[in-house]
Coordinates of C-alpha atoms in Angstrom, one line a residue:
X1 CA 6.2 150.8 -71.6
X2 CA 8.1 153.4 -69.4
X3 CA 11.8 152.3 -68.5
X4 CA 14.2 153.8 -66.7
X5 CA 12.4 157.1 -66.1
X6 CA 11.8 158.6 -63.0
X7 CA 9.0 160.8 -62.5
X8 CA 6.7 161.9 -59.6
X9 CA 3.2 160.5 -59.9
X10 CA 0.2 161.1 -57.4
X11 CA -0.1 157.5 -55.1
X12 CA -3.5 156.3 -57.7
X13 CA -1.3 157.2 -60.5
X14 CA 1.5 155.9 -59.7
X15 CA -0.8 152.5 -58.7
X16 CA -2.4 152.6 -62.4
X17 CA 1.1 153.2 -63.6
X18 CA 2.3 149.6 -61.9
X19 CA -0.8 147.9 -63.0
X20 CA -0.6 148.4 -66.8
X21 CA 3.4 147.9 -66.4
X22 CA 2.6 144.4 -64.8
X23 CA -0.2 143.6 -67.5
X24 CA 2.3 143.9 -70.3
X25 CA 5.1 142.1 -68.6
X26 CA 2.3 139.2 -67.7
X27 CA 1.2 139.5 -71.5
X28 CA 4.8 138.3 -72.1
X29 CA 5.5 135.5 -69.9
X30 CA 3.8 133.9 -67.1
X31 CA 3.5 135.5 -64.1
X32 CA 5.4 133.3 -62.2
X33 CA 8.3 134.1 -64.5
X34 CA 8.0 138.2 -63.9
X35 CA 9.7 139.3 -60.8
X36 CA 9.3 142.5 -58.6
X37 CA 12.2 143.9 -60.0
X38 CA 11.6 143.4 -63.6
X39 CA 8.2 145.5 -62.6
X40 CA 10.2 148.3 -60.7
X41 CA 12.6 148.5 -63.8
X42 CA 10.2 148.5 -66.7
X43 CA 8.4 151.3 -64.1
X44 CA 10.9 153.4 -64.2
X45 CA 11.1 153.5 -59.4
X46 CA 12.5 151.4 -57.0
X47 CA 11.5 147.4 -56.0
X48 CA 11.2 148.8 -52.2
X49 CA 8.7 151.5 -54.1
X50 CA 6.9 148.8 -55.7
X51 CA 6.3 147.5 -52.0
X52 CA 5.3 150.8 -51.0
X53 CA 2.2 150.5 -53.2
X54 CA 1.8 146.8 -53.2
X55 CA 2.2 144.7 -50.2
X56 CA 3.8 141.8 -52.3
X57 CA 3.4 140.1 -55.7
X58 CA 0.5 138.7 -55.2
X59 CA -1.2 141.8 -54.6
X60 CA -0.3 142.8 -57.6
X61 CA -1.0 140.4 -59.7
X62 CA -4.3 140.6 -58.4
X63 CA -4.6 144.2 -59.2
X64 CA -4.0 143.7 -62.5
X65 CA -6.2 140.7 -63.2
X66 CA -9.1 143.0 -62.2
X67 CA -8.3 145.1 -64.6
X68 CA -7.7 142.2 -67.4
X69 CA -10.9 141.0 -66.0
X70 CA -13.1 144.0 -66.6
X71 CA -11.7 144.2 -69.7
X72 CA -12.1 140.7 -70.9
X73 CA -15.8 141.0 -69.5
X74 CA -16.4 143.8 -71.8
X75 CA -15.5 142.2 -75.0
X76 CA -18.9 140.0 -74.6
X77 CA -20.7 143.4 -74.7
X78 CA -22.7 143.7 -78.8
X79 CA -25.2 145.7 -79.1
X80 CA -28.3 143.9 -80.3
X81 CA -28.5 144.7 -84.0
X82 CA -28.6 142.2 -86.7
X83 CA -28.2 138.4 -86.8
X84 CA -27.5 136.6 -83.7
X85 CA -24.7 134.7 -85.3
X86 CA -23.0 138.0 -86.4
X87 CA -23.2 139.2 -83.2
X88 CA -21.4 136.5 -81.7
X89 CA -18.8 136.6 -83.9
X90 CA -17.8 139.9 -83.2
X91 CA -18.0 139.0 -79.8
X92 CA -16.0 135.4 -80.5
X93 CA -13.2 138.2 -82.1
X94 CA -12.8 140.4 -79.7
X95 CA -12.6 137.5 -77.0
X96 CA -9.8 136.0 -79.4
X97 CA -7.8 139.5 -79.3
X98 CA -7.6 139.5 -75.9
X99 CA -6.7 136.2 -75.8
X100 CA -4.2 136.6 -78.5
X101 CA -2.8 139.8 -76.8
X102 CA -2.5 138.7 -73.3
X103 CA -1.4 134.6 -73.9
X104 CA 0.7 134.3 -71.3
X105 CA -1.3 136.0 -68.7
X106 CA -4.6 133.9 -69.9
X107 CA -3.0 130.8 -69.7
X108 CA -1.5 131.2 -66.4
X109 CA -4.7 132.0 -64.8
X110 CA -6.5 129.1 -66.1
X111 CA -3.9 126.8 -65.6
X112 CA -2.1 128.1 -62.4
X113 CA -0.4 131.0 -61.8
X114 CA 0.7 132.8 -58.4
X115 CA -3.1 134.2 -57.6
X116 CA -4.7 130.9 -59.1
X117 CA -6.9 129.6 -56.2
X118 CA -7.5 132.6 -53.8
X119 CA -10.4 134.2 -53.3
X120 CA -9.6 137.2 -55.1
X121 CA -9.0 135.7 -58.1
X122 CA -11.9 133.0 -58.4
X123 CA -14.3 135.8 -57.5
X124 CA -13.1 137.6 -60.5
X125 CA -13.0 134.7 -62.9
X126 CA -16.6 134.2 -61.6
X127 CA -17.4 137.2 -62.6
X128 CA -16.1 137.4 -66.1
X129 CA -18.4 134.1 -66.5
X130 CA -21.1 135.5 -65.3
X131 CA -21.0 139.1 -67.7
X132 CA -20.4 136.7 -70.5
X133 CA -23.7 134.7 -69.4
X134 CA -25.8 137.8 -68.9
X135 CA -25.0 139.3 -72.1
X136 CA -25.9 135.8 -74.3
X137 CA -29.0 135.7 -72.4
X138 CA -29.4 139.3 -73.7
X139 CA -28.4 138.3 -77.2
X140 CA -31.1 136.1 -77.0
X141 CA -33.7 138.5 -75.8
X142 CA -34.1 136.2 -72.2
X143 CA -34.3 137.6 -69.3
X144 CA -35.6 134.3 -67.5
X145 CA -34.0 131.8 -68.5
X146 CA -34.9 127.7 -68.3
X147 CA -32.5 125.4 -67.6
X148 CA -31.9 124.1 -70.7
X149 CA -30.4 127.4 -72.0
X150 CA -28.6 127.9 -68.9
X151 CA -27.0 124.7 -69.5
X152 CA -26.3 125.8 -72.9
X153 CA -25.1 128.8 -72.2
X154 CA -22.3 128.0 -69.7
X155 CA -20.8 124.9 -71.4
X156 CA -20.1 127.2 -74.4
X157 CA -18.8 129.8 -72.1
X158 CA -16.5 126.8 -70.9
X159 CA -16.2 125.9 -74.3
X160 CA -14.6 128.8 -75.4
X161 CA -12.2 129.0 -72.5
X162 CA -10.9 125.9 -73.0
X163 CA -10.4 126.4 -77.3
X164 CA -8.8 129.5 -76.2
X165 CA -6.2 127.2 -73.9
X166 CA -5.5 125.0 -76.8
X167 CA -4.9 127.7 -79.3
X168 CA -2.5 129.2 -77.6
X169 CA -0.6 125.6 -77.0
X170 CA 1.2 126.0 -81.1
X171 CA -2.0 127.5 -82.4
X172 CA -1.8 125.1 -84.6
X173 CA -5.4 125.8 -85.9
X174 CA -6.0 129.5 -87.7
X175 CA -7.8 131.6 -85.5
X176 CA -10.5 133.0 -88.1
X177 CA -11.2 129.3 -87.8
X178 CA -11.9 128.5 -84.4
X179 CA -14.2 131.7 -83.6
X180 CA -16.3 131.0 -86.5
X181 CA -16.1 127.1 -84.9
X182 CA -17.3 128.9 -81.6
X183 CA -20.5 130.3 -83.6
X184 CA -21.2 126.8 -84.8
X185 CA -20.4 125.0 -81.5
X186 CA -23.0 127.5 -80.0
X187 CA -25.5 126.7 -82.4
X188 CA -25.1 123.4 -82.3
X189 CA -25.4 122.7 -78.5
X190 CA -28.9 124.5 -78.6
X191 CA -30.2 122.4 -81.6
X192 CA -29.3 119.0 -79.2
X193 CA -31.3 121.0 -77.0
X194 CA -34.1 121.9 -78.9
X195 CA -33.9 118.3 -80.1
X196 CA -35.1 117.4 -76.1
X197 CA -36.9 120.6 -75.5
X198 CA -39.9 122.8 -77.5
X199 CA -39.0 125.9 -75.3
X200 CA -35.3 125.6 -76.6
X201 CA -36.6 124.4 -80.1
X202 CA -38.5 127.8 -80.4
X203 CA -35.8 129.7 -79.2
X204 CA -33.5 128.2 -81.5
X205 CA -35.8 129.0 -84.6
X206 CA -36.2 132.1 -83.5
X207 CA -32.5 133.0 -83.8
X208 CA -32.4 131.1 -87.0
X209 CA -35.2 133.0 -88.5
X210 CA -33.2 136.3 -89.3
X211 CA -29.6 134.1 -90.8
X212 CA -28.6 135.9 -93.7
X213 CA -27.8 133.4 -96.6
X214 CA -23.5 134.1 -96.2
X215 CA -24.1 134.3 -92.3
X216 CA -22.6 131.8 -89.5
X217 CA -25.5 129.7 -88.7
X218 CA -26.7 129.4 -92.6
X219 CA -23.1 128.1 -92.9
X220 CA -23.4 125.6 -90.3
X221 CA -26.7 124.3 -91.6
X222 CA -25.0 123.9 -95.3
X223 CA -22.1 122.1 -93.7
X224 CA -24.3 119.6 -92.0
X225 CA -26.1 118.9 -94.9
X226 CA -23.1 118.3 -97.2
X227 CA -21.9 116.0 -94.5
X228 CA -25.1 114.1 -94.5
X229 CA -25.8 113.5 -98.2

């Protein structure tokens, strides 16, 4: 982080500059616990220069959720090589390091923060949803998708927010843990599916048909059947 430095910075720089300064504060503490001033310190200008750029806090905090957003939205992008279960543990990781690097941040927006409720913000929380929807669907090689899967599909989304949430309240649980839980909870809300459904059924053997025997989902399956016997 810049402090105390003063430098001359083109108006889009100088934006970007305030942006990334407010991310890392936010990844610290709750936003409603950073103020203008600590972000025109840590900046290196003035808080009426701050204004100059932002019309208020809330402006800002906006600004740099997009840019948490985007980011966050493009840790669910895997290209589609190997195992599914693989692939959504790499994805379940980098989800978690963004979690783990921004706590703060990440909790206050999906508990209540200063932008929690505007427009703005539930537009982009939307839309991080959404990207992480698309890319399962492509995962799974659906384009069209019933609404079995759908269902499916968003409650882990949910799912994964709200194990995130918890973690971060002592995480009390290892993290390696819970993402490799995530790959089992996914895999386990389609087989209830595929229990009611022979679309979801096929879909489900089909990802189970290429598990490696040391993979996610082949782990699951033993664990079940451990439990069962």
């Amino acid at each position: 982080m810049t402090t105390g430095v003063r430098r001359r910075m083109g108006v889009d720089e100088r934006r970007q500059q305030l942006i990334g300064v407010a991310l890392e504060l936010f990844s610290q503490r709750s936003p409603d616990e950073v103020s203008i001033d600590e972000i025109a310190s840590a900046a290196g200008i003035s808080r009426p220069l701050v204004y100059h750029y932002f019309p208020g806090k809330l402006s800002l905090y906006e600004a740099a959720l997009k840019r948490a957003a985007d980011d966050l939205a493009g840790r669910f992008v895997e290209p589609r090589e190997g195992p599914l279960g693989a692939r959504l543990l790499r994805v379940m990781r980098r989800y978690f390091d963004f979690v783990d690097e921004h706590g703060p941040g990440f909790s206050a927006l999906m508990r209540g923060g200063p932008a929690v409720g505007s427009t703005t913000t539930n537009a982009l929380i939307d839309s991080v949803r959404q990207a992480a929807y698309v890319q399962i669907l492509s995962h799974l090689g659906v384009t069209d998708p019933p609404a079995r899967l759908e269902l499916v599909v968003r409650s882990w989304i949910s799912l994964a927010e709200s194990t995130a949430l918890i973690w971060l309240d002592g995480r009390r649980i290892p993290r390696r843990e819970l993402e490799v839980q995530l790959v089992h909870d996914f895999a386990a809300l389609a087989a209830v599916s595929a229990a009611h459904d022979e679309e979801m059924g096929a879909l489900l053997r089909g990802a189970l048909a290429d598990a490696p025997a040391d993979g996610p989902f082949t782990d699951l399956v033993g664990r079940l059947v451990t439990l069962a016997s």
